[in-house]
PDB file of C-alpha atoms in Angstrom:
ATOM      1  CA  MET A   1      93.237 230.157 100.204  1.00  0.00           C
ATOM      2  CA  ILE A   2      93.923 231.253 103.803  1.00  0.00           C
ATOM      3  CA  ASP A   3      97.643 231.720 103.293  1.00  0.00           C
ATOM      4  CA  LYS A   4      97.725 234.613 105.805  1.00  0.00           C
ATOM      5  CA  PRO A   5      95.372 233.772 108.726  1.00  0.00           C
ATOM      6  CA  ILE A   6      95.854 237.231 110.298  1.00  0.00           C
ATOM      7  CA  ILE A   7      96.121 240.529 108.361  1.00  0.00           C
ATOM      8  CA  ASP A   8      96.396 243.911 110.118  1.00  0.00           C
ATOM      9  CA  GLY A   9      95.669 242.179 113.422  1.00  0.00           C
ATOM     10  CA  LYS A  10      92.343 240.752 112.169  1.00  0.00           C
ATOM     11  CA  LYS A  11      91.694 237.049 111.672  1.00  0.00           C
ATOM     12  CA  MET A  12      90.766 235.977 108.148  1.00  0.00           C
ATOM     13  CA  ARG A  13      87.716 233.795 107.566  1.00  0.00           C
ATOM     14  CA  LEU A  14      86.100 231.927 104.712  1.00  0.00           C
ATOM     15  CA  SER A  15      82.396 232.732 104.347  1.00  0.00           C
ATOM     16  CA  PHE A  16      80.129 230.179 102.661  1.00  0.00           C
ATOM     17  CA  VAL A  17      76.861 231.578 101.272  1.00  0.00           C
ATOM     18  CA  ASP A  18      74.211 229.809  99.205  1.00  0.00           C
ATOM     19  CA  ILE A  19      71.787 231.884  97.113  1.00  0.00           C
ATOM     20  CA  LYS A  20      68.329 230.344  97.274  1.00  0.00           C
ATOM     21  CA  LYS A  21      66.405 229.982  93.985  1.00  0.00           C
ATOM     22  CA  ALA A  22      69.252 231.759  92.226  1.00  0.00           C
ATOM     23  CA  TYR A  23      67.944 231.667  88.653  1.00  0.00           C
ATOM     24  CA  PHE A  24      64.605 233.194  89.666  1.00  0.00           C
ATOM     25  CA  ASN A  25      66.452 236.454  90.367  1.00  0.00           C
ATOM     26  CA  GLY A  26      67.087 236.960  86.647  1.00  0.00           C
ATOM     27  CA  ILE A  27      64.717 238.766  84.276  1.00  0.00           C
ATOM     28  CA  PRO A  28      64.194 237.076  80.869  1.00  0.00           C
ATOM     29  CA  LYS A  29      65.425 238.987  77.830  1.00  0.00           C
ATOM     30  CA  ARG A  30      63.037 237.261  75.423  1.00  0.00           C
ATOM     31  CA  ASN A  31      59.470 236.050  75.492  1.00  0.00           C
ATOM     32  CA  VAL A  32      59.386 232.500  76.815  1.00  0.00           C
ATOM     33  CA  LEU A  33      56.062 230.687  76.982  1.00  0.00           C
ATOM     34  CA  MET A  34      55.495 227.591  79.061  1.00  0.00           C
ATOM     35  CA  ARG A  35      52.701 225.117  79.614  1.00  0.00           C
ATOM     36  CA  LEU A  36      50.999 225.549  82.956  1.00  0.00           C
ATOM     37  CA  PRO A  37      50.564 222.693  85.438  1.00  0.00           C
ATOM     38  CA  LYS A  38      47.134 221.100  85.286  1.00  0.00           C
ATOM     39  CA  GLU A  39      46.779 221.585  89.049  1.00  0.00           C
ATOM     40  CA  LEU A  40      46.005 225.262  88.366  1.00  0.00           C
ATOM     41  CA  GLY A  41      42.703 224.195  86.801  1.00  0.00           C
ATOM     42  CA  LEU A  42      43.125 226.476  83.780  1.00  0.00           C
ATOM     43  CA  PRO A  43      42.085 225.554  80.205  1.00  0.00           C
ATOM     44  CA  SER A  44      44.675 223.446  78.378  1.00  0.00           C
ATOM     45  CA  ASP A  45      45.011 226.059  75.623  1.00  0.00           C
ATOM     46  CA  LYS A  46      46.355 228.671  78.064  1.00  0.00           C
ATOM     47  CA  LEU A  47      50.102 229.320  78.316  1.00  0.00           C
ATOM     48  CA  GLY A  48      52.201 231.264  80.794  1.00  0.00           C
ATOM     49  CA  LEU A  49      54.671 234.037  79.953  1.00  0.00           C
ATOM     50  CA  GLN A  50      57.812 233.915  82.065  1.00  0.00           C
ATOM     51  CA  VAL A  51      58.522 237.105  83.989  1.00  0.00           C
ATOM     52  CA  ARG A  52      61.419 235.485  85.863  1.00  0.00           C
ATOM     53  CA  CYS A  53      64.068 233.079  84.607  1.00  0.00           C
ATOM     54  CA  VAL A  54      63.253 229.433  85.204  1.00  0.00           C
ATOM     55  CA  TYR A  55      65.633 226.512  85.620  1.00  0.00           C
ATOM     56  CA  GLY A  56      65.937 224.615  82.350  1.00  0.00           C
ATOM     57  CA  THR A  57      65.677 227.581  79.966  1.00  0.00           C
ATOM     58  CA  ARG A  58      68.718 228.086  77.759  1.00  0.00           C
ATOM     59  CA  ASP A  59      69.817 231.543  78.856  1.00  0.00           C
ATOM     60  CA  ALA A  60      68.910 231.346  82.555  1.00  0.00           C
ATOM     61  CA  GLY A  61      72.489 230.636  83.639  1.00  0.00           C
ATOM     62  CA  ALA A  62      73.979 233.522  81.652  1.00  0.00           C
ATOM     63  CA  ILE A  63      71.336 235.946  82.935  1.00  0.00           C
ATOM     64  CA  TRP A  64      71.999 234.846  86.533  1.00  0.00           C
ATOM     65  CA  GLU A  65      75.706 235.536  86.010  1.00  0.00           C
ATOM     66  CA  GLU A  66      74.903 239.051  84.761  1.00  0.00           C
ATOM     67  CA  THR A  67      72.563 239.574  87.728  1.00  0.00           C
ATOM     68  CA  TYR A  68      75.019 238.763  90.520  1.00  0.00           C
ATOM     69  CA  ARG A  69      77.849 240.521  88.689  1.00  0.00           C
ATOM     70  CA  SER A  70      75.817 243.723  88.582  1.00  0.00           C
ATOM     71  CA  VAL A  71      75.083 243.495  92.313  1.00  0.00           C
ATOM     72  CA  LEU A  72      78.718 242.887  93.237  1.00  0.00           C
ATOM     73  CA  GLU A  73      80.132 245.593  90.980  1.00  0.00           C
ATOM     74  CA  GLN A  74      77.674 248.168  92.327  1.00  0.00           C
ATOM     75  CA  ALA A  75      78.981 247.287  95.800  1.00  0.00           C
ATOM     76  CA  GLY A  76      82.577 247.989  94.771  1.00  0.00           C
ATOM     77  CA  PHE A  77      83.804 244.575  93.641  1.00  0.00           C
ATOM     78  CA  GLN A  78      85.968 244.171  90.557  1.00  0.00           C
ATOM     79  CA  CYS A  79      85.492 241.200  88.246  1.00  0.00           C
ATOM     80  CA  GLY A  80      88.564 239.054  87.687  1.00  0.00           C
ATOM     81  CA  THR A  81      90.493 239.174  84.423  1.00  0.00           C
ATOM     82  CA  SER A  82      91.391 235.485  84.265  1.00  0.00           C
ATOM     83  CA  SER A  83      87.937 234.288  85.371  1.00  0.00           C
ATOM     84  CA  PRO A  84      84.561 236.090  85.457  1.00  0.00           C
ATOM     85  CA  CYS A  85      83.677 233.998  88.521  1.00  0.00           C
ATOM     86  CA  VAL A  86      86.303 235.672  90.744  1.00  0.00           C
ATOM     87  CA  PHE A  87      85.711 239.083  92.356  1.00  0.00           C
ATOM     88  CA  TRP A  88      87.850 241.340  94.532  1.00  0.00           C
ATOM     89  CA  HIS A  89      86.938 244.311  96.710  1.00  0.00           C
ATOM     90  CA  LYS A  90      90.033 246.499  97.007  1.00  0.00           C
ATOM     91  CA  GLU A  91      88.934 248.719  99.917  1.00  0.00           C
ATOM     92  CA  ARG A  92      87.619 245.875 102.060  1.00  0.00           C
ATOM     93  CA  ASP A  93      90.150 243.246 100.921  1.00  0.00           C
ATOM     94  CA  LEU A  94      87.480 240.667 100.079  1.00  0.00           C
ATOM     95  CA  THR A  95      88.064 237.901  97.542  1.00  0.00           C
ATOM     96  CA  CYS A  96      84.979 236.069  96.282  1.00  0.00           C
ATOM     97  CA  VAL A  97      84.761 232.916  94.155  1.00  0.00           C
ATOM     98  CA  ILE A  98      81.368 231.986  92.692  1.00  0.00           C
ATOM     99  CA  HIS A  99      80.184 228.651  91.344  1.00  0.00           C
ATOM    100  CA  GLY A 100      76.524 228.749  90.337  1.00  0.00           C
ATOM    101  CA  ASP A 101      74.688 229.760  93.516  1.00  0.00           C
ATOM    102  CA  ASP A 102      77.613 229.068  95.887  1.00  0.00           C
ATOM    103  CA  PHE A 103      79.583 232.138  97.016  1.00  0.00           C
ATOM    104  CA  THR A 104      82.861 231.512  98.887  1.00  0.00           C
ATOM    105  CA  THR A 105      84.557 234.671 100.187  1.00  0.00           C
ATOM    106  CA  LEU A 106      87.749 235.390 102.105  1.00  0.00           C
ATOM    107  CA  GLY A 107      87.958 238.350 104.505  1.00  0.00           C
ATOM    108  CA  ASN A 108      87.847 239.399 108.148  1.00  0.00           C
ATOM    109  CA  ASP A 109      84.659 239.198 110.216  1.00  0.00           C
ATOM    110  CA  GLU A 110      83.838 242.908 109.967  1.00  0.00           C
ATOM    111  CA  ASN A 111      83.993 243.003 106.178  1.00  0.00           C
ATOM    112  CA  LEU A 112      82.270 239.647 105.794  1.00  0.00           C
ATOM    113  CA  ASP A 113      79.366 240.939 107.902  1.00  0.00           C
ATOM    114  CA  TRP A 114      79.073 243.893 105.511  1.00  0.00           C
ATOM    115  CA  TYR A 115      79.297 241.606 102.470  1.00  0.00           C
ATOM    116  CA  GLU A 116      76.624 239.162 103.665  1.00  0.00           C
ATOM    117  CA  ALA A 117      74.266 242.024 104.562  1.00  0.00           C
ATOM    118  CA  MET A 118      74.846 243.525 101.105  1.00  0.00           C
ATOM    119  CA  LEU A 119      73.932 240.241  99.403  1.00  0.00           C
ATOM    120  CA  ALA A 120      70.845 239.859 101.599  1.00  0.00           C
ATOM    121  CA  ARG A 121      69.460 243.146 100.260  1.00  0.00           C
ATOM    122  CA  SER A 122      69.290 241.660  96.749  1.00  0.00           C
ATOM    123  CA  PHE A 123      68.934 237.894  97.227  1.00  0.00           C
ATOM    124  CA  GLU A 124      67.453 235.330  99.578  1.00  0.00           C
ATOM    125  CA  LEU A 125      70.433 233.757 101.327  1.00  0.00           C
ATOM    126  CA  LYS A 126      71.415 230.718 103.286  1.00  0.00           C
ATOM    127  CA  ILE A 127      74.448 231.555 105.442  1.00  0.00           C
ATOM    128  CA  ARG A 128      76.161 228.188 105.737  1.00  0.00           C
ATOM    129  CA  GLY A 129      78.928 229.310 108.080  1.00  0.00           C
ATOM    130  CA  ARG A 130      82.542 230.439 108.292  1.00  0.00           C
ATOM    131  CA  LEU A 131      85.863 228.661 108.545  1.00  0.00           C
ATOM    132  CA  GLY A 132      88.968 230.091 110.162  1.00  0.00           C
ATOM    133  CA  VAL A 133      91.182 230.089 113.215  1.00  0.00           C
ATOM    134  CA  GLY A 134      88.980 230.277 116.309  1.00  0.00           C
ATOM    135  CA  CYS A 135      85.698 229.531 114.492  1.00  0.00           C
ATOM    136  CA  GLU A 136      83.359 227.009 116.057  1.00  0.00           C
ATOM    137  CA  MET A 137      82.827 225.288 112.690  1.00  0.00           C
ATOM    138  CA  LYS A 138      85.823 223.126 111.728  1.00  0.00           C
ATOM    139  CA  GLU A 139      84.734 221.739 108.365  1.00  0.00           C
ATOM    140  CA  ILE A 140      82.108 222.264 105.681  1.00  0.00           C
ATOM    141  CA  ARG A 141      81.090 220.521 102.460  1.00  0.00           C
ATOM    142  CA  ILE A 142      81.232 222.696  99.350  1.00  0.00           C
ATOM    143  CA  LEU A 143      80.700 221.480  95.771  1.00  0.00           C
ATOM    144  CA  ASN A 144      80.821 217.862  96.983  1.00  0.00           C
ATOM    145  CA  ARG A 145      84.216 218.435  98.573  1.00  0.00           C
ATOM    146  CA  ILE A 146      85.192 218.919 102.197  1.00  0.00           C
ATOM    147  CA  CYS A 147      87.009 221.997 103.470  1.00  0.00           C
ATOM    148  CA  ARG A 148      88.380 221.773 106.995  1.00  0.00           C
ATOM    149  CA  ILE A 149      90.656 223.743 109.282  1.00  0.00           C
ATOM    150  CA  VAL A 150      93.686 221.762 110.504  1.00  0.00           C
ATOM    151  CA  ASP A 151      96.695 222.690 112.623  1.00  0.00           C
ATOM    152  CA  ASP A 152      98.837 223.774 109.668  1.00  0.00           C
ATOM    153  CA  GLY A 153      96.166 225.537 107.583  1.00  0.00           C
ATOM    154  CA  LEU A 154      93.250 224.661 105.318  1.00  0.00           C
ATOM    155  CA  GLU A 155      92.661 221.151 104.004  1.00  0.00           C
ATOM    156  CA  TYR A 156      90.662 220.448 100.841  1.00  0.00           C
ATOM    157  CA  GLU A 157      89.458 216.858 100.463  1.00  0.00           C
ATOM    158  CA  ALA A 158      87.821 215.260  97.450  1.00  0.00           C
ATOM    159  CA  ASP A 159      84.364 213.807  97.898  1.00  0.00           C
ATOM    160  CA  PRO A 160      84.742 210.487  99.795  1.00  0.00           C
ATOM    161  CA  ARG A 161      81.727 209.145  97.916  1.00  0.00           C
ATOM    162  CA  HIS A 162      83.784 209.071  94.697  1.00  0.00           C
ATOM    163  CA  VAL A 163      85.883 206.244  96.153  1.00  0.00           C
ATOM    164  CA  GLU A 164      82.772 204.261  97.043  1.00  0.00           C
ATOM    165  CA  LEU A 165      81.371 204.724  93.525  1.00  0.00           C
ATOM    166  CA  LEU A 166      84.619 203.616  91.888  1.00  0.00           C
ATOM    167  CA  VAL A 167      84.929 200.564  94.125  1.00  0.00           C
ATOM    168  CA  GLY A 168      81.321 199.620  93.342  1.00  0.00           C
ATOM    169  CA  CYS A 169      81.808 200.059  89.583  1.00  0.00           C
ATOM    170  CA  LEU A 170      84.909 197.835  89.631  1.00  0.00           C
ATOM    171  CA  GLY A 171      83.074 195.154  91.604  1.00  0.00           C
ATOM    172  CA  ILE A 172      85.650 195.031  94.405  1.00  0.00           C
ATOM    173  CA  THR A 173      83.451 196.125  97.292  1.00  0.00           C
ATOM    174  CA  ASN A 174      84.291 193.006  99.327  1.00  0.00           C
ATOM    175  CA  ALA A 175      87.967 192.860  98.323  1.00  0.00           C
ATOM    176  CA  SER A 176      90.728 193.050 100.912  1.00  0.00           C
ATOM    177  CA  SER A 177      92.820 196.208 101.054  1.00  0.00           C
ATOM    178  CA  VAL A 178      96.624 196.387 100.902  1.00  0.00           C
ATOM    179  CA  ASN A 179      99.130 198.972 102.075  1.00  0.00           C
ATOM    180  CA  ARG A 180     100.656 199.366  98.616  1.00  0.00           C
ATOM    181  CA  PRO A 181     100.077 197.988  95.112  1.00  0.00           C
ATOM    182  CA  GLY A 182     101.808 194.820  94.006  1.00  0.00           C
ATOM    183  CA  LEU A 183     101.907 191.114  94.884  1.00  0.00           C
ATOM    184  CA  LYS A 184     103.552 189.283  97.739  1.00  0.00           C
ATOM    185  CA  PRO A 185     106.737 187.336  96.854  1.00  0.00           C
ATOM    186  CA  PRO A 186     105.758 183.798  95.777  1.00  0.00           C
ATOM    187  CA  ASP A 187     106.633 180.795  97.941  1.00  0.00           C
ATOM    188  CA  PRO A 188     109.790 179.233  96.383  1.00  0.00           C
ATOM    189  CA  SER A 189     108.669 175.735  97.405  1.00  0.00           C
ATOM    190  CA  ALA A 190     105.526 176.109  95.336  1.00  0.00           C
ATOM    191  CA  GLU A 191     107.359 177.027  92.135  1.00  0.00           C
ATOM    192  CA  ILE A 192     107.089 174.598  89.203  1.00  0.00           C
ATOM    193  CA  PRO A 193     110.555 173.257  88.310  1.00  0.00           C
ATOM    194  CA  GLU A 194     111.813 174.427  84.956  1.00  0.00           C
ATOM    195  CA  LYS A 195     111.957 171.732  82.298  1.00  0.00           C
ATOM    196  CA  VAL A 196     115.291 171.399  80.534  1.00  0.00           C
ATOM    197  CA  ASN A 197     116.106 170.205  76.989  1.00  0.00           C
ATOM    198  CA  GLU A 198     112.499 169.983  75.852  1.00  0.00           C
ATOM    199  CA  PRO A 199     112.093 169.542  72.088  1.00  0.00           C
ATOM    200  CA  ALA A 200     111.005 172.563  70.160  1.00  0.00           C
ATOM    201  CA  THR A 201     108.027 170.660  68.718  1.00  0.00           C
ATOM    202  CA  THR A 202     105.764 167.926  69.993  1.00  0.00           C
ATOM    203  CA  VAL A 203     104.799 164.837  67.955  1.00  0.00           C
ATOM    204  CA  VAL A 204     101.045 164.567  67.927  1.00  0.00           C
ATOM    205  CA  GLY A 205     100.611 161.448  65.768  1.00  0.00           C
ATOM    206  CA  ALA A 206     102.487 159.104  63.434  1.00  0.00           C
ATOM    207  CA  ALA A 207     103.242 160.268  59.934  1.00  0.00           C
ATOM    208  CA  PRO A 208     101.025 158.717  57.198  1.00  0.00           C
ATOM    209  CA  PRO A 209     102.574 155.902  55.102  1.00  0.00           C
ATOM    210  CA  ASP A 210     104.017 156.731  51.718  1.00  0.00           C
ATOM    211  CA  VAL A 211     101.637 156.170  48.823  1.00  0.00           C
TER     212      VAL A 211
END
């Protein structure tokens, strides 16, 4: 993603932002009733009417998508044509990719400061950090994967826990590792000599006498 670490003399960074309680920012479009927890001490025949979207309701995800899209477009972002989860701000040269409540955005420090402040006016944020040349942070976990800055650019590593899960499922946790797949050449002295001129069939017992 950081194919050009410096543009117009400004270093490019990746900003990682997490929106807290994302679905609660959406307003339901239909009347949804829910049973109230008994800890409230209310009669059991009382129900609650949702005034905010709640995790687990069918349309909460779609409403959250409409909510953040509205905020970004009002700030000057354009929604992507190939994917509605990609946004671009032409004037500020910001590219944003969204997955649920995780916002990953590429830009220089000045424009990222503006972007994060803009989001904070609408949502409760957790600023997880930035990656880029000269940043104190060198790696970050995003969507169960690891992004890290290396000498020749940005490295994207799959979740190391996947290997552990696969090894456990196959029952080879205590197996020895090898440099490459395959078997070692067998010891010639341990080979079983090939039998020559064996009959095609084997006599199991004598034939019965003629009757």
